[in-house]
PDB file of C-alpha atoms in Angstrom:
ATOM      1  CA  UNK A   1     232.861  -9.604-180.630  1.00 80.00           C
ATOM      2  CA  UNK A   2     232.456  -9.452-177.060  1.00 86.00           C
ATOM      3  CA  UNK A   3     234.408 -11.469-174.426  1.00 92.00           C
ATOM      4  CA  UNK A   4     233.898 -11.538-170.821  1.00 95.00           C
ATOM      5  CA  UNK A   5     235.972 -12.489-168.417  1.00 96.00           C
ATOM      6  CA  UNK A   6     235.072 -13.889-164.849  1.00 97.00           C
ATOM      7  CA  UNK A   7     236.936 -14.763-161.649  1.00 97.00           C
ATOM      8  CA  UNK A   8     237.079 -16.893-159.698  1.00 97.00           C
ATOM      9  CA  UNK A   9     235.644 -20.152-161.003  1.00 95.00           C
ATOM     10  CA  UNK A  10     234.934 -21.562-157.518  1.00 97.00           C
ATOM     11  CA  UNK A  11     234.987 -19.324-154.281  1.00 97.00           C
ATOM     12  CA  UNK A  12     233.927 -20.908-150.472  1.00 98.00           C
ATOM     13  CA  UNK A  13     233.352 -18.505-148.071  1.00 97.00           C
ATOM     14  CA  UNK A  14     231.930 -18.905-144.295  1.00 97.00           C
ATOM     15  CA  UNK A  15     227.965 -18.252-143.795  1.00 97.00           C
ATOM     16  CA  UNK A  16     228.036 -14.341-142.931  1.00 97.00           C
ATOM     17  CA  UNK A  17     230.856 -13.136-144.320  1.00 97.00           C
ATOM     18  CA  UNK A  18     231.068 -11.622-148.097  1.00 97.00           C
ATOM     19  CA  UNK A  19     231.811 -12.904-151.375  1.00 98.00           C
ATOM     20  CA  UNK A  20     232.385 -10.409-154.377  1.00 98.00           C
ATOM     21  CA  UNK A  21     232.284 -11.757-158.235  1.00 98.00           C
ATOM     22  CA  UNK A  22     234.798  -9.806-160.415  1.00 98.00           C
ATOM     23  CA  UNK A  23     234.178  -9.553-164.364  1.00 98.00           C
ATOM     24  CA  UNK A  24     235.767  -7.677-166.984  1.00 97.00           C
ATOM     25  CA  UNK A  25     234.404  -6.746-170.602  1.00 97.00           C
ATOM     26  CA  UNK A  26     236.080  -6.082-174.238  1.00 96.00           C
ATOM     27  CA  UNK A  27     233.510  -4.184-176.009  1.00 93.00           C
ATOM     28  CA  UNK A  28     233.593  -0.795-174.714  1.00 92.00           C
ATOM     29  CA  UNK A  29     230.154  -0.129-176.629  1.00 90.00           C
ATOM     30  CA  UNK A  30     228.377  -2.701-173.894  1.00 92.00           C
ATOM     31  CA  UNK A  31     225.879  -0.486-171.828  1.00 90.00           C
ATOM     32  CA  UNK A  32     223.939  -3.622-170.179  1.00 91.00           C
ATOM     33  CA  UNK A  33     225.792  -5.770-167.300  1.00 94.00           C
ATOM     34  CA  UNK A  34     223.157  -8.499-165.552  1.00 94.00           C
ATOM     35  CA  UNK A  35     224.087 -10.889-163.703  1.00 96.00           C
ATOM     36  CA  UNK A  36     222.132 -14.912-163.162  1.00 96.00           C
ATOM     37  CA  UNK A  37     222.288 -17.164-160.394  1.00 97.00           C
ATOM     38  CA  UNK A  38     221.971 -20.751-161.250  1.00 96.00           C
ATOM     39  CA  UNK A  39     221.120 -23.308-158.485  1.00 96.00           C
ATOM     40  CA  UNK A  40     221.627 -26.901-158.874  1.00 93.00           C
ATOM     41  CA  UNK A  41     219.753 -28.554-161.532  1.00 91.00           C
ATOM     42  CA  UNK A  42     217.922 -24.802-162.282  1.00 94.00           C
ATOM     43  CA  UNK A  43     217.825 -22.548-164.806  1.00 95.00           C
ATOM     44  CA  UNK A  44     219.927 -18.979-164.572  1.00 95.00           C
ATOM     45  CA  UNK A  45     217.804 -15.992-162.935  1.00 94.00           C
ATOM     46  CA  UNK A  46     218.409 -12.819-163.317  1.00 93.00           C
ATOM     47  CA  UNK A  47     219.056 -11.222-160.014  1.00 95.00           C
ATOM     48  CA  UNK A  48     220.308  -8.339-160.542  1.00 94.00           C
ATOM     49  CA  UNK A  49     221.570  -5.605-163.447  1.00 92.00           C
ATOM     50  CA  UNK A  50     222.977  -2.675-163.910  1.00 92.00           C
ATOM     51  CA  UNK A  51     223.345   0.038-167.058  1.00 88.00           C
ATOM     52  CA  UNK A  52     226.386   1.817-168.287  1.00 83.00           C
ATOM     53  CA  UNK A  53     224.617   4.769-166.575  1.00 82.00           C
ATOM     54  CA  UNK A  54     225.093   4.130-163.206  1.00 80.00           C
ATOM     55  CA  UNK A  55     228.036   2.714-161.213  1.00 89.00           C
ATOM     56  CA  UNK A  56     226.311   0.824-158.476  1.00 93.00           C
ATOM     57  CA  UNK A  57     223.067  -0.311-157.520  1.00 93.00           C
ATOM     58  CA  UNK A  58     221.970  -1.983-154.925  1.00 95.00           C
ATOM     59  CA  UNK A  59     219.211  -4.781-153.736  1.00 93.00           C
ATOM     60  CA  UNK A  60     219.073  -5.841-150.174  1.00 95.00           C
ATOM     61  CA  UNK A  61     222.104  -8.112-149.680  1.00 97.00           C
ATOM     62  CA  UNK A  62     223.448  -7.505-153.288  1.00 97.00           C
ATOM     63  CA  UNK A  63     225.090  -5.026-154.568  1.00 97.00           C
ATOM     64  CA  UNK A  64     226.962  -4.261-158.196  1.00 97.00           C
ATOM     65  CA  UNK A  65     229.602  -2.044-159.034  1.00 96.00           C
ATOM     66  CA  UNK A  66     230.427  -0.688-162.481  1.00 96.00           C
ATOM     67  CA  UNK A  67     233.657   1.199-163.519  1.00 95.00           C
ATOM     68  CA  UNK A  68     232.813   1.722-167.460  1.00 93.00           C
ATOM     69  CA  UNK A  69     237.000   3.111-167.939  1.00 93.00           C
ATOM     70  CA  UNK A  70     238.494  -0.170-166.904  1.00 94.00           C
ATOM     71  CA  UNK A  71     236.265  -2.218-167.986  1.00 95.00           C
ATOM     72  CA  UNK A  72     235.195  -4.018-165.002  1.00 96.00           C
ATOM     73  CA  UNK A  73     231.944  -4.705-162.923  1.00 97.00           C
ATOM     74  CA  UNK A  74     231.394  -7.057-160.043  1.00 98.00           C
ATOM     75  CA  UNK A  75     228.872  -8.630-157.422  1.00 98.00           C
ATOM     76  CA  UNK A  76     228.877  -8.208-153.747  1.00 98.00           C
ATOM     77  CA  UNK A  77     227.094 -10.239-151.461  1.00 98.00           C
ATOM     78  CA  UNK A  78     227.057  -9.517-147.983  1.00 97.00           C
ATOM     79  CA  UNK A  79     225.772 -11.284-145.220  1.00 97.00           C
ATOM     80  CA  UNK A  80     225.951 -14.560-147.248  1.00 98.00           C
ATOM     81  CA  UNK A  81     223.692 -17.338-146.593  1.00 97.00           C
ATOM     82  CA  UNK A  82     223.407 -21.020-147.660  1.00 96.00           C
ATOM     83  CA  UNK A  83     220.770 -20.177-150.040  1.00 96.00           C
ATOM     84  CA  UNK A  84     223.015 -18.469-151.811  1.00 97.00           C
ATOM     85  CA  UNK A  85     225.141 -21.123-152.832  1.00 98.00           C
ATOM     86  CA  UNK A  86     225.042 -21.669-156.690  1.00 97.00           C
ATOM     87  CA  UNK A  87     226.819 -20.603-159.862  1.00 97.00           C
ATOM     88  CA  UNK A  88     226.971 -17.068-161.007  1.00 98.00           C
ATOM     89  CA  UNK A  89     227.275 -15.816-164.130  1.00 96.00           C
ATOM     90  CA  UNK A  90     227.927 -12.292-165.224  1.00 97.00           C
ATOM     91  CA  UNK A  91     227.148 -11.460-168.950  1.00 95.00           C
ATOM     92  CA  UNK A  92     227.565  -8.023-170.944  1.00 94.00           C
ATOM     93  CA  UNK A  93     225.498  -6.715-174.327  1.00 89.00           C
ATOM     94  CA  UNK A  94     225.233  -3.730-176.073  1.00 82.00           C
ATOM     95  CA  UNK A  95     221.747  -2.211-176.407  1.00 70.00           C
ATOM     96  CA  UNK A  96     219.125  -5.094-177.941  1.00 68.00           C
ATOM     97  CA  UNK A  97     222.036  -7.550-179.047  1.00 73.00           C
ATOM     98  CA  UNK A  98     223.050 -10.507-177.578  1.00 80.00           C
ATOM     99  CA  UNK A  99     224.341 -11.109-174.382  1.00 86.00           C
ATOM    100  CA  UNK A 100     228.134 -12.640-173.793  1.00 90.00           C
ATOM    101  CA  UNK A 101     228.246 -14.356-170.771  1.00 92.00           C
ATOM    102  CA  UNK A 102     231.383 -15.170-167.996  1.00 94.00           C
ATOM    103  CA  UNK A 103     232.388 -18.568-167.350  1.00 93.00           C
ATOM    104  CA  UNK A 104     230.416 -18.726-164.233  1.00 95.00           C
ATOM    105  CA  UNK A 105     231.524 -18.377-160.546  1.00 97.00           C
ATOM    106  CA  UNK A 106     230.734 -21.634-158.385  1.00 96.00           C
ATOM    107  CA  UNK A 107     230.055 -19.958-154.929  1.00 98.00           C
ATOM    108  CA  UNK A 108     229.603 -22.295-151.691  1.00 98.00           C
ATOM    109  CA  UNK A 109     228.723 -20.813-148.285  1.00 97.00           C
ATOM    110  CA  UNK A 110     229.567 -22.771-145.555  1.00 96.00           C
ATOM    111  CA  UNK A 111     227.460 -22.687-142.639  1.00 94.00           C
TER     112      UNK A 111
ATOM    113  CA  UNK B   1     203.386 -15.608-163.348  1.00 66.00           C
ATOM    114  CA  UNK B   2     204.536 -15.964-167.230  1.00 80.00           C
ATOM    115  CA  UNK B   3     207.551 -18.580-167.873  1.00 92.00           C
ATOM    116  CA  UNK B   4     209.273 -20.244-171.094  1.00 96.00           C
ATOM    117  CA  UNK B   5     208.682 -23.888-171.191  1.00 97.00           C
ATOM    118  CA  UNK B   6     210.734 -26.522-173.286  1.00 98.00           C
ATOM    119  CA  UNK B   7     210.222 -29.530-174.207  1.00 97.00           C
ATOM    120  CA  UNK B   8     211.622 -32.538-173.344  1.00 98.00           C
ATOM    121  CA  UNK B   9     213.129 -31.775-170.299  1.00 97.00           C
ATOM    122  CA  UNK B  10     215.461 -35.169-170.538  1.00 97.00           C
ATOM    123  CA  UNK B  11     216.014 -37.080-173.627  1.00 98.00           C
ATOM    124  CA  UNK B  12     217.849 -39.775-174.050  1.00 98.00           C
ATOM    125  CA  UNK B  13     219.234 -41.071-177.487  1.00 97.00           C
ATOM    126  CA  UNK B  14     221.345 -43.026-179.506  1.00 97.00           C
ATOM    127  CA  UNK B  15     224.109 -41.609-181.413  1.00 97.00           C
ATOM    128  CA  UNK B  16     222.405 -40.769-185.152  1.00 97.00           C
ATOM    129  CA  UNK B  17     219.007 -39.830-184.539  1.00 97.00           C
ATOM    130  CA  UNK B  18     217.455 -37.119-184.962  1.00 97.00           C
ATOM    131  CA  UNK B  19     216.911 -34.724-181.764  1.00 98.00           C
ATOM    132  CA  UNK B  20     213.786 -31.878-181.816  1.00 98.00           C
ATOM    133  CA  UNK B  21     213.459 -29.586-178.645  1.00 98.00           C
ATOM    134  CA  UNK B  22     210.894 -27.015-178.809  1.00 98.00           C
ATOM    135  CA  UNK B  23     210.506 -24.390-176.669  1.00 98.00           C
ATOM    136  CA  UNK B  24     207.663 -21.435-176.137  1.00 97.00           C
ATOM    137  CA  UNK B  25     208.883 -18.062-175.226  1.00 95.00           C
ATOM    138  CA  UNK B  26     206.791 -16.001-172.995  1.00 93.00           C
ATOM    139  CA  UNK B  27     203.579 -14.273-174.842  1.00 91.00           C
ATOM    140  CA  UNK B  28     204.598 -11.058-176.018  1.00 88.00           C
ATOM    141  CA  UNK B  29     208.247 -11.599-176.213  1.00 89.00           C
ATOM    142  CA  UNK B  30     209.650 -10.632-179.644  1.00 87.00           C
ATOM    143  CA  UNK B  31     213.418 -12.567-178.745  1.00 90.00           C
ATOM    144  CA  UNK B  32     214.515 -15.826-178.344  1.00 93.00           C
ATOM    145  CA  UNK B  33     217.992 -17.451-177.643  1.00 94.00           C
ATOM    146  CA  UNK B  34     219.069 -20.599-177.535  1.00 96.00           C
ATOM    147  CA  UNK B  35     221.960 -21.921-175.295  1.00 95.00           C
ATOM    148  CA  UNK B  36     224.549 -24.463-175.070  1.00 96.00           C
ATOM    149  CA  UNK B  37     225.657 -25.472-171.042  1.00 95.00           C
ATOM    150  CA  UNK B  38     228.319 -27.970-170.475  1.00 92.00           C
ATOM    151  CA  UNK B  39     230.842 -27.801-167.299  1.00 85.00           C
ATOM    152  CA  UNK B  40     233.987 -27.469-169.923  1.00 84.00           C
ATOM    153  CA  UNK B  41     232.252 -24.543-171.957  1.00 82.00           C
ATOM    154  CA  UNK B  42     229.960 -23.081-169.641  1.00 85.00           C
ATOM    155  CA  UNK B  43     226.633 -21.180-171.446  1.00 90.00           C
ATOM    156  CA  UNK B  44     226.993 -21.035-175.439  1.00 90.00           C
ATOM    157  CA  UNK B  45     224.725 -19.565-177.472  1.00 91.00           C
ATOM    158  CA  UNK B  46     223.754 -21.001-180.347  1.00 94.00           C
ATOM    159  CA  UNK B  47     221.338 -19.338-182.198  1.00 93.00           C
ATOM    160  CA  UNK B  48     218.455 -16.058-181.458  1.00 90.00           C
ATOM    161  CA  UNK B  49     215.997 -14.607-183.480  1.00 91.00           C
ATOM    162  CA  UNK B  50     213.930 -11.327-183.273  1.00 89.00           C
ATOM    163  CA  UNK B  51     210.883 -10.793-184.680  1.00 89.00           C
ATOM    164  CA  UNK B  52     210.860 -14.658-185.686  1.00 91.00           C
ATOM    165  CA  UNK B  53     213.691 -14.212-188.358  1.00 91.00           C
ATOM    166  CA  UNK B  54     217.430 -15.557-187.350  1.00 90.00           C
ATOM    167  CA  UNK B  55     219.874 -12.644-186.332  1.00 88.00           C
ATOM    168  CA  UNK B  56     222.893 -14.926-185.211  1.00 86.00           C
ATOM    169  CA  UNK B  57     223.418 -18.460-185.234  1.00 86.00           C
ATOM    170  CA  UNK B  58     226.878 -18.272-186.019  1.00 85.00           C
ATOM    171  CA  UNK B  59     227.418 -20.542-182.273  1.00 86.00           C
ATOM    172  CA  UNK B  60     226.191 -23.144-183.756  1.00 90.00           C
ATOM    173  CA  UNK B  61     227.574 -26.225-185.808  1.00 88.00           C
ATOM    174  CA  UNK B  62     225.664 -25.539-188.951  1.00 87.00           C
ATOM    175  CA  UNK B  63     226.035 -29.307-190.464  1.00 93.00           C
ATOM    176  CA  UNK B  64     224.243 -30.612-187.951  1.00 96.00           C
ATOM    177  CA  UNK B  65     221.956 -27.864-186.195  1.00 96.00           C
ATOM    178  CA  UNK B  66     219.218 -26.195-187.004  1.00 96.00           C
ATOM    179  CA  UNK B  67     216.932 -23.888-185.378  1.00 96.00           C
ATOM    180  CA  UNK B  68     213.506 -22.069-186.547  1.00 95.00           C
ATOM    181  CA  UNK B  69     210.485 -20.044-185.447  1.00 95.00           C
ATOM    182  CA  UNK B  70     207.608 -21.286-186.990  1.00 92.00           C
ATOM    183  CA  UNK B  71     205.521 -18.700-185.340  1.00 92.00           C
ATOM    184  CA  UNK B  72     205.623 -16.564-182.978  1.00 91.00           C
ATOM    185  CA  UNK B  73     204.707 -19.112-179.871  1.00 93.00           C
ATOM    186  CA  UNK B  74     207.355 -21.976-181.160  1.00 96.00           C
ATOM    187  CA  UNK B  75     211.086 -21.965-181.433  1.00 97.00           C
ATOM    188  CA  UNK B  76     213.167 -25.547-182.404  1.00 97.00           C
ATOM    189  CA  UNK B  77     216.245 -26.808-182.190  1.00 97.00           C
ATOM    190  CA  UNK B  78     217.194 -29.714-184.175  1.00 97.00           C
ATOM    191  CA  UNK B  79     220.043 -31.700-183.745  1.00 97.00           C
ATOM    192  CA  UNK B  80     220.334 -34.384-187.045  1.00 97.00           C
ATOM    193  CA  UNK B  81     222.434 -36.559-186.877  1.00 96.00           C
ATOM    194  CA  UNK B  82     223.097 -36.486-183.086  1.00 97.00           C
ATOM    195  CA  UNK B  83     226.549 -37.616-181.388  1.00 97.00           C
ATOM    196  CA  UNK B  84     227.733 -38.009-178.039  1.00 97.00           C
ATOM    197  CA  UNK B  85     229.823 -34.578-177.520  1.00 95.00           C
ATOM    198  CA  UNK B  86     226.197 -33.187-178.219  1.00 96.00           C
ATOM    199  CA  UNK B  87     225.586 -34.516-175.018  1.00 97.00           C
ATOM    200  CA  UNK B  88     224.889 -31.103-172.787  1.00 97.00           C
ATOM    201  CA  UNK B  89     221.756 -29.014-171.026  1.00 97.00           C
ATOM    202  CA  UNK B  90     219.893 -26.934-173.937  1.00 98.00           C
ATOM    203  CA  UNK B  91     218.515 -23.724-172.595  1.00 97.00           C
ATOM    204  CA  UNK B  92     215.598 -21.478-174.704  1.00 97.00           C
ATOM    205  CA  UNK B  93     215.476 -17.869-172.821  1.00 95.00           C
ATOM    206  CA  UNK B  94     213.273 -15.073-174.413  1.00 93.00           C
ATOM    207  CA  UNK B  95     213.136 -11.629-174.033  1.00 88.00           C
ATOM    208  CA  UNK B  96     211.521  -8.484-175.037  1.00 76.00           C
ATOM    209  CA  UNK B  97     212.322  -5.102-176.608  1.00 63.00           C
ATOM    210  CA  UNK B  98     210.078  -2.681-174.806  1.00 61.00           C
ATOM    211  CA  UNK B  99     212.932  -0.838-173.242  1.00 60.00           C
ATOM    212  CA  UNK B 100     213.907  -3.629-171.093  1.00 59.00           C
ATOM    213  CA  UNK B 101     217.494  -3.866-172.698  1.00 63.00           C
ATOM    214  CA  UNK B 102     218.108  -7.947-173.097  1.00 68.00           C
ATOM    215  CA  UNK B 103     216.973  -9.131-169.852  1.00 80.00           C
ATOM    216  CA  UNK B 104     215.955 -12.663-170.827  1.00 88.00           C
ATOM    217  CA  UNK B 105     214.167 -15.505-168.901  1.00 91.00           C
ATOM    218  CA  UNK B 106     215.107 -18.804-169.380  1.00 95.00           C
ATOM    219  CA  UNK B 107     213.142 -21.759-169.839  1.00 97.00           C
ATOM    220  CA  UNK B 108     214.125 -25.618-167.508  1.00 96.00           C
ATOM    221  CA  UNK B 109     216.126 -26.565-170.003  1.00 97.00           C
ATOM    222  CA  UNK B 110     216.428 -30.089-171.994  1.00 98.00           C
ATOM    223  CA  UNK B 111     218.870 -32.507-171.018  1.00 97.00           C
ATOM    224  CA  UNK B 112     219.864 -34.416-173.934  1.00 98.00           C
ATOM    225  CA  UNK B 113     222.396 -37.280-173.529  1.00 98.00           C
ATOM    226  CA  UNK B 114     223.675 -38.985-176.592  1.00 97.00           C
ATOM    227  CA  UNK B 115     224.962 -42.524-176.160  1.00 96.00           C
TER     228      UNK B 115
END
């Protein structure tokens, strides 16, 4: 089955710089790569995704980058903000099957 | 603006009893998943089901789980007997097939706690 790896488990970073989410996948048939921010006491949303089609895509302050040889797709979020503090969890799937997500990614920005 | 609700959203037991949590996906959604989240483990999932009929619940302990889709607006998750490392947030997230891939929405979750 699928297994996805994610890094770090905790990252702080100062309001207005960047933080980037790194995640790598087993199952080279996975085509579908979204990614869920959880706030406190919330349930995951999806915020952004990206297909085995394309290699980035972006959405305002967020950003994702796909390299389908090694295996490895990330998050990028510039300009960070305290709203943006929360867990993030990358996941992977394969067409209509289930998803396998990360671990999760604990960001804190500090203003 | 369409959402998954569950039901409880906190319950509190006793180690033994019986545990239901029900959950309605959003209208029109053929898939639903059920998750596991605890800080050592992160998001398991436990069971989903297409179409109303199980595809993979191999997540989940099978002596003391179960999970069903009575129709197509109700999925449960029953936890009989209950015990204290079932203690954990229960997620239901559902999702459609319309060439959407899996994006899924999750419901507020359940809080159990097993004492």
């Amino acid at each position: 089955g699928e297994n996805v790896e994610q890094h770090p488990s905790t990252l702080s970073v100062q309001e207005g710089d960047s933080a980037v989410i790194k995640c790598t996948y087993s199952d080279s048939a996975s085509n579908y790569f979204p990614w869920y921010k959880q706030e406190l006491g919330k349930r995951p949303q999806l915020i952004i995704d990206i297909r085995s089609n394309v290699g980035e895509k972006k959405d305002q302050r967020i950003a994702v980058t796909l390299n389908k040889t090694a295996k490895h797709f990330s998050l990028h979020i510039t300009e960070t903000q305290p709203e943006d503090s929360a867990v993030y969890f990358c996941a992977a799937a394969w067409g209509y099957q289930k998803v396998t997500f990360g671990i999760g990614t604990k960001l804190q920005v500090i203003p | 603006d369409a959402r998954v609700t569950q039901t409880p959203r906190d319950k509190v037991t006793e180690m033994g009893q019986e545990v239901t949590m029900r959950c309605q996906p959003i209208l029109g959604h053929n898939t639903v998943f059920w998750y596991r989240q605890t800080m050592k483990q992160g998001l398991e999932l436990l069971a989903y089901f297409r179409n109303r009929a199980p595809l993979d619940d191999s997540g989940m302990p099978k002596d003391r789980f179960s999970a069903e889709m009575p129709d197509a607006t109700l999925a449960t998750l029953k936890i009989q007997p209950s015990e204290p490392r079932d203690s954990a947030v229960y997620f239901c997230a559902s999702g459609g097939t319309s060439g959407t891939y899996n994006e899924q929405f999750f419901g507020p979750g359940t809080r159990l706690t097993v004492l």
